[in-house]
Short mmCIF file of C-alpha atoms in Angstrom, two decimals:
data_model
loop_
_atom_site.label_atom_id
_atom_site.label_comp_id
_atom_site.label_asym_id
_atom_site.label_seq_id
_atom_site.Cartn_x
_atom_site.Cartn_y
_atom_site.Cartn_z
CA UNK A 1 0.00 0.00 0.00
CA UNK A 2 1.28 3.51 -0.76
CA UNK A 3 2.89 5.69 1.59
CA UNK A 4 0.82 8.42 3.17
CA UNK A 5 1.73 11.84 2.78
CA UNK A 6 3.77 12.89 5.49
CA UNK A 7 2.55 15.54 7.67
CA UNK A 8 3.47 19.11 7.25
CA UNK A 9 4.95 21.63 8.98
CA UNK A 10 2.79 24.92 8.41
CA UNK A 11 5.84 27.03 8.85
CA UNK A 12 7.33 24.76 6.25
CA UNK A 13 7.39 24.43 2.52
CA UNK A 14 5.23 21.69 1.48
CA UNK A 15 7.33 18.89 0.22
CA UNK A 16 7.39 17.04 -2.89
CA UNK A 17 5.84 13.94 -2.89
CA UNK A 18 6.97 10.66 -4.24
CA UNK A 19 5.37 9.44 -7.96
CA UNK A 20 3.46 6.43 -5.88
CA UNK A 21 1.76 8.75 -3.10
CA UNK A 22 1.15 11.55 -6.28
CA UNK A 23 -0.57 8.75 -7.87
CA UNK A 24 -2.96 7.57 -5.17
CA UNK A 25 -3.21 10.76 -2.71
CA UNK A 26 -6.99 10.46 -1.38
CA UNK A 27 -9.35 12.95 -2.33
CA UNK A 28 -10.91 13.61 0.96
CA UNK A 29 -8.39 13.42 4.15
CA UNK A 30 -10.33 12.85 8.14
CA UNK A 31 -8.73 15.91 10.07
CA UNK A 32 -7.82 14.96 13.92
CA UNK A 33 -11.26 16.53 14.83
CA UNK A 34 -12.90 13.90 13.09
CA UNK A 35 -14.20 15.88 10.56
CA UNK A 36 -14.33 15.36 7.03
CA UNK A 37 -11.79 17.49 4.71
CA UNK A 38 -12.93 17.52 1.42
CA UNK A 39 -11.21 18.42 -1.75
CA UNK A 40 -13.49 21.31 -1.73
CA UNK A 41 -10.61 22.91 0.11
CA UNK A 42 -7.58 23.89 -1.49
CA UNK A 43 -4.42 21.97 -1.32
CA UNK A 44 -1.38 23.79 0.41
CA UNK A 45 0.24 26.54 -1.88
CA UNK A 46 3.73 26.57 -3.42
CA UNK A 47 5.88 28.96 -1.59
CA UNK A 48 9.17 29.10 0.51
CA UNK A 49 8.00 29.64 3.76
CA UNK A 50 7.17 33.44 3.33
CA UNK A 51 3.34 34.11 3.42
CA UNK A 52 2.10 35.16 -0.12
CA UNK A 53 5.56 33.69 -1.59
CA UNK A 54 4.27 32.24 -5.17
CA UNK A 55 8.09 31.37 -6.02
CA UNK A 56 8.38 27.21 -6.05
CA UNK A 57 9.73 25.90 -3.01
CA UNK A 58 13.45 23.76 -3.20
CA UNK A 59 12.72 20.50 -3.91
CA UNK A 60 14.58 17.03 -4.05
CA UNK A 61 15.16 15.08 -7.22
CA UNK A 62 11.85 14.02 -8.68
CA UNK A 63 10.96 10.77 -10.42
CA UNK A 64 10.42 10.14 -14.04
CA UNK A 65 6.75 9.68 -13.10
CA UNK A 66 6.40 13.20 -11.63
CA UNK A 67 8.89 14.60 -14.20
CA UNK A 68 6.47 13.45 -16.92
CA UNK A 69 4.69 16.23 -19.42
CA UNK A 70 1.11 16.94 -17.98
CA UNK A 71 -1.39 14.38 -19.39
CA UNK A 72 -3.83 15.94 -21.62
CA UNK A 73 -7.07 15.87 -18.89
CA UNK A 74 -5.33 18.27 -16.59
CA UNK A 75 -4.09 20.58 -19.57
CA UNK A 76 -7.69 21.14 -20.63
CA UNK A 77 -9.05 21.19 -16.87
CA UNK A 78 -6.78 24.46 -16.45
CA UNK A 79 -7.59 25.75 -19.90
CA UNK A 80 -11.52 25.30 -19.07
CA UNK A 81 -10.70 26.48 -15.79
CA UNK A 82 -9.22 29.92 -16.92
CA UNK A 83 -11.76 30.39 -20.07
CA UNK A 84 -14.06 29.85 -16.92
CA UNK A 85 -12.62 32.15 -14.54
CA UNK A 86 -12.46 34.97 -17.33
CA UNK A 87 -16.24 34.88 -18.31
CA UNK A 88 -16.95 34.75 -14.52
CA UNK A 89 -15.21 37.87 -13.96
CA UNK A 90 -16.89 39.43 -16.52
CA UNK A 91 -20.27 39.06 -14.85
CA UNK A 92 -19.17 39.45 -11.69
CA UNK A 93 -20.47 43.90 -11.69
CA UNK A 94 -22.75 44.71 -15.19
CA UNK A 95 -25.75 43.75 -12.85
CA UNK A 96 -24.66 46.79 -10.43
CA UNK A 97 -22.98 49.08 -13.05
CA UNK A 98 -26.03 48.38 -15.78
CA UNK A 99 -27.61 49.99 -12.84
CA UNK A 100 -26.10 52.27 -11.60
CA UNK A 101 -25.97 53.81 -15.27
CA UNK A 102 -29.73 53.79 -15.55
CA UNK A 103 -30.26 55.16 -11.71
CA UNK A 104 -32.41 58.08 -12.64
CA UNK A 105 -34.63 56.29 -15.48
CA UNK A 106 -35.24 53.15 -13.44
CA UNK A 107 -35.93 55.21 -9.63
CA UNK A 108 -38.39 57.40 -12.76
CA UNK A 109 -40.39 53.91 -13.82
CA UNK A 110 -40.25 52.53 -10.63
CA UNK A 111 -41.67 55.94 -8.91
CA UNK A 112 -38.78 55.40 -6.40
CA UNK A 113 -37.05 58.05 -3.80
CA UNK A 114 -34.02 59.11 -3.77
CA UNK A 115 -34.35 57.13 0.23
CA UNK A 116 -35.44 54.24 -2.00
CA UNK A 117 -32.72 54.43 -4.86
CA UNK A 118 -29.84 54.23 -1.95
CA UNK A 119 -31.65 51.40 -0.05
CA UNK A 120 -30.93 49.68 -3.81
CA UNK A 121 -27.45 50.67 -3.96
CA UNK A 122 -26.88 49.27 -0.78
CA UNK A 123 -28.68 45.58 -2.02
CA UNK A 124 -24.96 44.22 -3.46
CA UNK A 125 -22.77 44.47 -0.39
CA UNK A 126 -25.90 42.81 1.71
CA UNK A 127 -26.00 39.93 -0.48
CA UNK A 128 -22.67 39.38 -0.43
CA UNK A 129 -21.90 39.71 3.34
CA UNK A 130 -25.41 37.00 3.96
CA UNK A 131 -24.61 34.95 1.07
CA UNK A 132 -20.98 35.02 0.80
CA UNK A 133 -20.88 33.05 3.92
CA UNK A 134 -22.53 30.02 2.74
CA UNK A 135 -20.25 29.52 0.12
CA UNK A 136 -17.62 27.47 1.75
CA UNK A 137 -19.79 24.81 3.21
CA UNK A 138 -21.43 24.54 -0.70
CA UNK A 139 -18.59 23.74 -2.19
CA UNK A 140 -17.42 21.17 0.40
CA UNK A 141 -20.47 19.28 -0.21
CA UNK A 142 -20.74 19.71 -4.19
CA UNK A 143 -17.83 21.38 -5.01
CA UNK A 144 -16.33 25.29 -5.65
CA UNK A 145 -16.65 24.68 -9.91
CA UNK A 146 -20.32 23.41 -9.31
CA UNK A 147 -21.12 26.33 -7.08
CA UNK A 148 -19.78 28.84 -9.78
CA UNK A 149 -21.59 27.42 -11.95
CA UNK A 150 -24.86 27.48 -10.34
CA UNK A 151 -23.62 31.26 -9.39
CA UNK A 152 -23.42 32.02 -12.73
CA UNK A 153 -27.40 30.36 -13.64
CA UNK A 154 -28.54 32.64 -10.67
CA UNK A 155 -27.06 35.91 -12.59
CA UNK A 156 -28.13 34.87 -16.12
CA UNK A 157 -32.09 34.25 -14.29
CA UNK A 158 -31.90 37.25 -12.41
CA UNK A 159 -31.03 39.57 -14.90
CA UNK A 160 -33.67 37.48 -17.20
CA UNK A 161 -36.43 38.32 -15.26
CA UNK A 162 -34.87 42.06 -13.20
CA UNK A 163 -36.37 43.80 -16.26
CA UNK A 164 -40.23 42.62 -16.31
CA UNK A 165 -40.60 43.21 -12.80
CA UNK A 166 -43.41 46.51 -12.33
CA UNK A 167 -42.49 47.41 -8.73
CA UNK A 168 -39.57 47.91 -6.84
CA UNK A 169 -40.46 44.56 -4.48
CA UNK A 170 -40.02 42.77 -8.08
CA UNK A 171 -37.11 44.17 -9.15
CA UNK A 172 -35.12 43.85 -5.95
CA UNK A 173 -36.37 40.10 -5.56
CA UNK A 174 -34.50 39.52 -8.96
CA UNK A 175 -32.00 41.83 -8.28
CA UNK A 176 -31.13 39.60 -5.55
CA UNK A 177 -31.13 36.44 -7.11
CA UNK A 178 -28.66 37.86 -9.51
CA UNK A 179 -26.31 39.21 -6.77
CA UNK A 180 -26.73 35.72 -4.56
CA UNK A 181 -25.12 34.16 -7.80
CA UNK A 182 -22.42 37.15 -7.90
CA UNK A 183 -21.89 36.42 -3.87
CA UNK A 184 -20.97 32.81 -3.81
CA UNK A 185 -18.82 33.44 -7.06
CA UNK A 186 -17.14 36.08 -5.15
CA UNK A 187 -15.78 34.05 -2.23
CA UNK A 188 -14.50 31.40 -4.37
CA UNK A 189 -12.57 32.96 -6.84
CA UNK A 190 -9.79 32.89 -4.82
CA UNK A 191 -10.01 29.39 -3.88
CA UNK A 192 -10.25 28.02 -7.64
CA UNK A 193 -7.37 30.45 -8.01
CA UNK A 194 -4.93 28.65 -5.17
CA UNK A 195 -6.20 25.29 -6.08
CA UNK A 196 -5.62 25.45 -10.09
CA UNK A 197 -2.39 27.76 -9.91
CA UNK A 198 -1.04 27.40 -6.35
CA UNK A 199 2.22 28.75 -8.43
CA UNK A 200 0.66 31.47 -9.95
CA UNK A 201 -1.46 32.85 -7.36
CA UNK A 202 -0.21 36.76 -8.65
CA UNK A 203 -0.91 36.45 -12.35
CA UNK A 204 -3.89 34.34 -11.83
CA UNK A 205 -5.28 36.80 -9.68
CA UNK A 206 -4.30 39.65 -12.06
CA UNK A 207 -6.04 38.26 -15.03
CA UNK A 208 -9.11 37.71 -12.74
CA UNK A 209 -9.55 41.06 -11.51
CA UNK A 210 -8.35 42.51 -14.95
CA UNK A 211 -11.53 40.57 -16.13
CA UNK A 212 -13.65 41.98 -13.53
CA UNK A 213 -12.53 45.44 -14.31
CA UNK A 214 -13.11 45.22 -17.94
CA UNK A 215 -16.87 44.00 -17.69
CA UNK A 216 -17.72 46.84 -14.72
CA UNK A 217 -16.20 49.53 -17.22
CA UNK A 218 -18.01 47.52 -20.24
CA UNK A 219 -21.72 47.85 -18.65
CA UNK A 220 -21.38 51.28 -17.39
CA UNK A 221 -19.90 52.69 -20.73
CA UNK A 222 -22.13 50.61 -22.80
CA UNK A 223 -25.60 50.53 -20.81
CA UNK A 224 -27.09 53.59 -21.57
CA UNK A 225 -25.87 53.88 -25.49
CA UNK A 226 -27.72 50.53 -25.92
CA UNK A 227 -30.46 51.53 -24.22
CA UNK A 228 -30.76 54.53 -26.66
CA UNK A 229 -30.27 51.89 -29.22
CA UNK A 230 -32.77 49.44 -27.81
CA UNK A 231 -35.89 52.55 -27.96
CA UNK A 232 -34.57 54.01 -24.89
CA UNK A 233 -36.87 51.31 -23.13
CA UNK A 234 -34.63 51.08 -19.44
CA UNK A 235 -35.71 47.31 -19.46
CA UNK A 236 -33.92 46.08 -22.63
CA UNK A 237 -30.86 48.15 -21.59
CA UNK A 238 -30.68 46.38 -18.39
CA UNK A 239 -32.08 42.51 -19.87
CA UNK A 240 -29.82 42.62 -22.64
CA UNK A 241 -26.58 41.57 -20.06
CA UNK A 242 -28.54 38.28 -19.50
CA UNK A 243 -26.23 37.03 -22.28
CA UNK A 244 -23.24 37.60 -21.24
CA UNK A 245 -24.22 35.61 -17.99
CA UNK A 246 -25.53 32.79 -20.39
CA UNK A 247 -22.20 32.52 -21.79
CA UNK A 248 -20.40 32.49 -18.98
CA UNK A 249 -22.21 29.22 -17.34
CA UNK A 250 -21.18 26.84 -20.50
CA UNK A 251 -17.27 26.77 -19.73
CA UNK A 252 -18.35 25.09 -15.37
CA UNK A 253 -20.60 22.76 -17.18
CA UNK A 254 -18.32 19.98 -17.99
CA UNK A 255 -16.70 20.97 -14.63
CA UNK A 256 -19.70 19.94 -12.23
CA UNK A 257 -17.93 16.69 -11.46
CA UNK A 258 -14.74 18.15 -10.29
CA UNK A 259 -14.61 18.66 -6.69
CA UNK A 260 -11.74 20.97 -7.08
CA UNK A 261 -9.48 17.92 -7.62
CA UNK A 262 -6.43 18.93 -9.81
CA UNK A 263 -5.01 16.12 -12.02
CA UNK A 264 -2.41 13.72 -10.36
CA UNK A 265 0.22 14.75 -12.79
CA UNK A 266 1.49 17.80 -14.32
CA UNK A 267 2.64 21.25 -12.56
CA UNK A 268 0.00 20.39 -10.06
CA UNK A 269 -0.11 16.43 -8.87
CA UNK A 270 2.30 17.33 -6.29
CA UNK A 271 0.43 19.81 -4.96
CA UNK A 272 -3.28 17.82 -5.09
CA UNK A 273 -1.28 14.89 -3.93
CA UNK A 274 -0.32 16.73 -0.65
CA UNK A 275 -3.34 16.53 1.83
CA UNK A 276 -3.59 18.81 4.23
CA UNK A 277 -3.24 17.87 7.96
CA UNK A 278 -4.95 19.87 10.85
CA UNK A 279 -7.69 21.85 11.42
CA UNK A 280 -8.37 24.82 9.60
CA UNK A 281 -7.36 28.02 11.20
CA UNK A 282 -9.84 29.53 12.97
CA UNK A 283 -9.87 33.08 11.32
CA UNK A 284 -12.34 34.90 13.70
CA UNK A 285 -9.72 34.88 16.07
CA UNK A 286 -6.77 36.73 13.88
CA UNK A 287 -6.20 40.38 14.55
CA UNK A 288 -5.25 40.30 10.44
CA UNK A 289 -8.33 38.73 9.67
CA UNK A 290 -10.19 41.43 10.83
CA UNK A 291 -8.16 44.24 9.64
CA UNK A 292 -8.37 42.67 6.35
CA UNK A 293 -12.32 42.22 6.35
CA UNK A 294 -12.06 45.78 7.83
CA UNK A 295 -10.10 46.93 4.53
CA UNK A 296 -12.42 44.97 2.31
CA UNK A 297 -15.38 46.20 3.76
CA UNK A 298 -13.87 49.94 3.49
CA UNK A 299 -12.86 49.42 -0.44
CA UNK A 300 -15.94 48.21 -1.02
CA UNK A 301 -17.81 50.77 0.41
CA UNK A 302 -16.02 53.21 -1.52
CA UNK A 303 -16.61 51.09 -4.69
CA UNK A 304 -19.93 50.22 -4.91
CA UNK A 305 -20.92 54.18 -3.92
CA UNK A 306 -18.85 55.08 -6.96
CA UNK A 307 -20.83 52.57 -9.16
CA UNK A 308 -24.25 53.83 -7.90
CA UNK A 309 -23.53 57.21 -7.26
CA UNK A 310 -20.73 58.79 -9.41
CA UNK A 311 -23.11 59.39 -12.71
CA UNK A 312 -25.72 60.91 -11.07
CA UNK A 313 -23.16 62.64 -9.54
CA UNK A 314 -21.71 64.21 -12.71
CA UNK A 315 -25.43 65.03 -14.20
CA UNK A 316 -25.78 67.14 -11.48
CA UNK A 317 -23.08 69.05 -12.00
CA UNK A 318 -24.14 69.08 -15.68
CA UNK A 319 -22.65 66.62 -17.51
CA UNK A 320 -24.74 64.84 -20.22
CA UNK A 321 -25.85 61.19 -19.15
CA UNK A 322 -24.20 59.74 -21.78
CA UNK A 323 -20.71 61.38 -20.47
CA UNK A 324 -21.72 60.40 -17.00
CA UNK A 325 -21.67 56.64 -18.10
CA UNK A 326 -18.41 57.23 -20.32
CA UNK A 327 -16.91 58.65 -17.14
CA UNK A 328 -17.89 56.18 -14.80
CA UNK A 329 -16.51 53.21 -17.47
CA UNK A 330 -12.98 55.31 -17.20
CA UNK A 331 -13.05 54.88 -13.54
CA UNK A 332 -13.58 51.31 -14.22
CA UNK A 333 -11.49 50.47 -17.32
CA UNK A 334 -8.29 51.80 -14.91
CA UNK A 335 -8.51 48.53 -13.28
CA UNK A 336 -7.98 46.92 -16.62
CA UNK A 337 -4.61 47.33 -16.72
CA UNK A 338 -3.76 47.78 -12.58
CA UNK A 339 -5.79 45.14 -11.71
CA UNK A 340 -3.06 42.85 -13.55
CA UNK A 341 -0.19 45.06 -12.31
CA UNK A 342 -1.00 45.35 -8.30
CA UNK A 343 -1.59 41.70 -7.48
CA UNK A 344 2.25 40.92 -9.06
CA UNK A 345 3.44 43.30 -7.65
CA UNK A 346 2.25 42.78 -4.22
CA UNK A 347 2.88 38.74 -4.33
CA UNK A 348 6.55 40.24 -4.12
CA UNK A 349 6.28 42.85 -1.59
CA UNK A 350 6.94 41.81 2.42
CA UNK A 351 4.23 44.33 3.23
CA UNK A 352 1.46 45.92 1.16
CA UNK A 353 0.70 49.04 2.82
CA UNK A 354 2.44 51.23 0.77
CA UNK A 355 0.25 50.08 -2.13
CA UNK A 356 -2.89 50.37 0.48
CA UNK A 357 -1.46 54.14 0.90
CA UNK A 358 -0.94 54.90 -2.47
CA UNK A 359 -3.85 54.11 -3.57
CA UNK A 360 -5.60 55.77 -0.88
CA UNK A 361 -4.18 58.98 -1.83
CA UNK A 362 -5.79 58.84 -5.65
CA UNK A 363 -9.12 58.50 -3.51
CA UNK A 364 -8.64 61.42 -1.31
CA UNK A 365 -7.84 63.30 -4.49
CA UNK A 366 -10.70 62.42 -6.78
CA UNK A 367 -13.14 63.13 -4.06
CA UNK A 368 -11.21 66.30 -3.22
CA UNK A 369 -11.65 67.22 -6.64
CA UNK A 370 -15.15 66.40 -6.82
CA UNK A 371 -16.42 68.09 -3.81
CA UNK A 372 -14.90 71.53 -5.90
CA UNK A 373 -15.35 71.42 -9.31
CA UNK A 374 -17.42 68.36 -10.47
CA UNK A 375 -17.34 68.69 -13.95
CA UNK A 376 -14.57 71.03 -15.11
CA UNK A 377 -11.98 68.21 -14.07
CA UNK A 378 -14.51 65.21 -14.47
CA UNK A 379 -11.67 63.26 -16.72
CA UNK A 380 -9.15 63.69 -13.82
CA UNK A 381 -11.77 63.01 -10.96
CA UNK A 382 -12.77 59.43 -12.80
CA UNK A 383 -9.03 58.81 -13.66
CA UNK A 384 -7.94 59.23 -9.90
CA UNK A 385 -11.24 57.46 -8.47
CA UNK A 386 -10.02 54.46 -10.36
CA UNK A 387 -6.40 54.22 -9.47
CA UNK A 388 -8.14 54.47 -5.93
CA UNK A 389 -10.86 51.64 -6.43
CA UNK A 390 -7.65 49.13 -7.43
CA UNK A 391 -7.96 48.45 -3.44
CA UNK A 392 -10.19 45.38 -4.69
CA UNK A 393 -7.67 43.33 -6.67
CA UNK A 394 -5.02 44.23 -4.04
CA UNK A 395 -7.19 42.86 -1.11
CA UNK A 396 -8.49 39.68 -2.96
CA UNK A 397 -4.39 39.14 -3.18
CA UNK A 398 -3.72 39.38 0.47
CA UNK A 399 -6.22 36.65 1.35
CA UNK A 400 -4.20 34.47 -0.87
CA UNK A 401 -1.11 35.67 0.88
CA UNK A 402 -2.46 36.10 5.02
CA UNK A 403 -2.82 32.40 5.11
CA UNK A 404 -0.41 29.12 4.29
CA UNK A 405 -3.02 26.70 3.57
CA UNK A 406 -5.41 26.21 1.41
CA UNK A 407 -8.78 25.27 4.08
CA UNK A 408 -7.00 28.70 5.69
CA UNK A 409 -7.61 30.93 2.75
CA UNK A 410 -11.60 28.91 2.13
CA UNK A 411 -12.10 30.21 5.45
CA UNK A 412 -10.28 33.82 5.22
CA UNK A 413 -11.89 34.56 1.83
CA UNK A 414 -15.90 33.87 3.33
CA UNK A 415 -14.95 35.94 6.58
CA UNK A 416 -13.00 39.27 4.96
CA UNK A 417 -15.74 39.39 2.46
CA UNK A 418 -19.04 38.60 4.47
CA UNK A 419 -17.32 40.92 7.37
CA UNK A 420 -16.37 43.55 4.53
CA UNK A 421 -19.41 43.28 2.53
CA UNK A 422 -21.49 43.78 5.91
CA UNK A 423 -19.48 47.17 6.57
CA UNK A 424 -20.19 48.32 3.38
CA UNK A 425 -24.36 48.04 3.83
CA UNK A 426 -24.63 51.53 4.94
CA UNK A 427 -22.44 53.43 2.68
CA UNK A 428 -24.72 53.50 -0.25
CA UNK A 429 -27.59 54.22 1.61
CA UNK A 430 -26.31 56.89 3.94
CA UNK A 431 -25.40 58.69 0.63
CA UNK A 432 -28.50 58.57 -0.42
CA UNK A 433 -30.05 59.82 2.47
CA UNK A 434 -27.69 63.03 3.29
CA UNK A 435 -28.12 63.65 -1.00
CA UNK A 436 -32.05 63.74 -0.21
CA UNK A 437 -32.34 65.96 2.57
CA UNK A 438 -28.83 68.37 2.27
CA UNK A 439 -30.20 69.14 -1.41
CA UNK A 440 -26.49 68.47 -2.77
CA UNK A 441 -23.62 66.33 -2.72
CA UNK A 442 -21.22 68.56 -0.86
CA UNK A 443 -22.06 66.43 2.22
CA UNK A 444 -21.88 62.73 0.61
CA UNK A 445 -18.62 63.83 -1.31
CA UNK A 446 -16.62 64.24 2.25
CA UNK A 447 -18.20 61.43 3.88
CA UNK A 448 -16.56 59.19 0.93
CA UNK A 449 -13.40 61.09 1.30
CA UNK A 450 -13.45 61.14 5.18
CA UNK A 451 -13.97 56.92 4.20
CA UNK A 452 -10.13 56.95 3.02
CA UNK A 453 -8.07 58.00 6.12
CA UNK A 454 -9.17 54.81 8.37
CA UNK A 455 -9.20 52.87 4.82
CA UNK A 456 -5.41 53.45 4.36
CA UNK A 457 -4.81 52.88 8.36
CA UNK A 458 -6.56 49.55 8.69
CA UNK A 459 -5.12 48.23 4.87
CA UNK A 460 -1.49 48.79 6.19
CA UNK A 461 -2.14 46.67 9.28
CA UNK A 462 -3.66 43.84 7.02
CA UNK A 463 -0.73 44.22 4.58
CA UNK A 464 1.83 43.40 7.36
CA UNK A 465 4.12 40.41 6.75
CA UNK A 466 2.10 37.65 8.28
CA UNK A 467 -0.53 34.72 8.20
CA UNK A 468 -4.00 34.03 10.04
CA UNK A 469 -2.21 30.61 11.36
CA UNK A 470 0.23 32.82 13.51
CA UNK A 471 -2.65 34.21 15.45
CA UNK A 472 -5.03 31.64 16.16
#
């Protein structure tokens, strides 16, 4: 019978394993507890020791089994895999941003307040933060690529059936639907991203959130020049990204069977073949974790009042709707090209926070700018407002990098996001509320600048050089 896999040392490099164990390494391992360890849960990263490290770790000689080219199953499991993760990303924000574009026509069909419009901009981080949460224990029991691809169904239904709704109850029920498939998807990006490409945790994450980006600046740039297209009907404008969700559910299909198992050989097989020994960190515990669901939850505030504020923001001051949309895609489309940039850089920084800083400074001066002259230096506002909103692709990277282990970052990913996503809830709304009864946006502009100060505080404690495993 085949050797086990030896245990490992978290503080340790995870070792290679020998061509017979590689071979055989179970799919599900019993942790001490007597709990049940699924290959839902990430196998331990490459790295040398150093949190975040994606550089391979020194190994011994291997065999000619493990020194084998990949076999062709696990070559097209990471080409479906990426394909997948791509067209995910992309659908991941047109649901908020289609909306956000169309704020003023929809709150005008719907007969909503402006009260009412912010209670609706606050709908995305809530259904994260309460659905976020379940998404661990879903894909232990079917598996992360099944739950994606469910996530994915939920969006494409949603947005399906968000447009023929005739109150706001209506719409916000399928709004919902469409963000509880966004939520789940959320949460395990990052895992599918360890478990595929535990070596290339930085460019995996880059091309992710480069993704992500390019369909947020895509819907708010396109949205309302469709809609003009479409009859100038709000409904088809907002339906027509239904297809773009359809899409994106064909590449998980043939991946419903996988419970997150990589192939046994290949770049991977040592890394599937390496179970995981111990119980998984308990996160709630970690002084990082918090600061980092802290940051998220900041970030995210700022972001999603950008994407349902920041046009109606510019019409305001005057700017035609159509530029308002254009404007809000630039502040998006800058984390086309950052969003690839940040993560790499980060994986090979000892501490993130002066990226967290940096960044935070673009924010204070876009809002800075806004709260003076709106639309004279609109181009400049939207260009600094998303270097700023770049916080996102930095903090999905340091949950990859605050824990060793693979069950750690399952776990780290659901709590920084549900925590974050929870912090966010009032942002959106209060904005909404101080627009309605100040009769301007002097007030909401330096309450999202004020935002920015404890933002950059609590990111450069998260980015500090260590894991959730050293605290709990």
């Amino acid at each position: 019978m085949p050797d086990e896999p030896k245990t490992l040392d978290p503080a340790a490099p995870p070792a290679r394993t020998t061509a017979s164990a590689a071979a055989t390494a179970p799919t599900a391992t019993t942790a001490p507890t007597g709990t049940t360890a699924t290959a839902a849960e990430p196998s331990v990263p490459a790295g040398t020791g150093r949190p975040g490290s994606t550089r391979p770790s020194p190994a011994a000689p291997a065999s000619s089994a493990t020194q084998a080219p990949a076999a062709p199953g696990p070559r097209w499991t990471l080409a479906l895999v990426t394909v997948g993760l791509v067209l995910a990303a992309l659908n991941l924000r047109p649901a908020i941003t289609s909306f956000g574009a169309l704020l003023e026509d929809v709150s005008d069909g719907l007969h909503m307040s402006g009260s009412v419009a912010g209670v609706l901009t606050s709908v995305p981080p809530l259904c994260f933060a309460v659905f976020g949460i379940t998404a661990p224990r879903l894909a232990r029991r079917f598996g992360p690529a099944a739950v994606v691809c469910a996530g994915m169904a939920a969006i494409f239904t949603g947005l399906v059936v968000r447009p023929f709704a005739t109150g706001t109850v209506g719409f916000l029920a399928a709004s919902a639907l469409a963000l509880m498939g966004i939520a789940v998807s959320n949460v395990l990006m990052p895992v599918i991203v360890k478990r595929y490409f535990p070596d290339r945790v930085g460019s995996m994450t880059g091309l992710y959130s480069m993704a992500l980006a390019l369909g947020t600046s895509l819907a708010a740039a396109a949205t309302v020049p469709m809609t003009a297209a479409l009859g100038g009907d709000w409904r088809l404008g907002l339906g027509v990204w239904a297809a773009l969700a359809a899409l994106a559910v064909l590449p998980w299909i043939p991946l419903l069977r996988d419970r997150g198992r990589v192939g046994a050989t290949g770049r991977t097989g040592e890394r599937a073949a390496a179970a995981e020994t111990g119980a998984p960190p308990r996160v709630a515990r970690s002084r990082t974790a918090w600061a980092l669901g802290c940051f998220f939850g900041l970030q995210a505030t700022g972001a999603y009042i950008t994407m349902g504020w920041m046009p109606q923001i510019f019409r305001d001051a005057g700017v035609p709707a159509s530029t308002a949309g254009v404007l809000l895609a630039v502040t998006m489309v800058m984390g086309v090209p950052l969003a690839f940039v940040i993560p790499r850089l980060a994986t090979r920084m000892k501490n993130q926070g002066p990226i967290v800083v940096a960044l935070g400074l673009c924010g204070l001066g876009g809002y800075t700018g806004l709260f003076f002259a709106p639309a004279a230096g609109a181009w400049a506002w939207a260009l600094l407002l998303g270097v700023s909103n770049c916080a996102f692709p930095l903090a999905l990277t340091m949950i990859g990098m605050r824990s060793r282990t693979g069950a750690g970052v399952v776990r780290l990913s659901a709590f920084a996001q549900s925590v974050g996503y929870l912090i966010s809830i009032p942002g959106p709304l209060l904005v909404g509320v101080l627009y309605q009864h100040s009769g301007g946006w002097g007030l909401p502009i330096a309450l999202m600048g004020g935002l920015m100060v404890p933002q950059m505080i609590i990111g450069s404690l998260a980015g500090r050089d260590r894991t959730v495993e050293d605290e709990c």
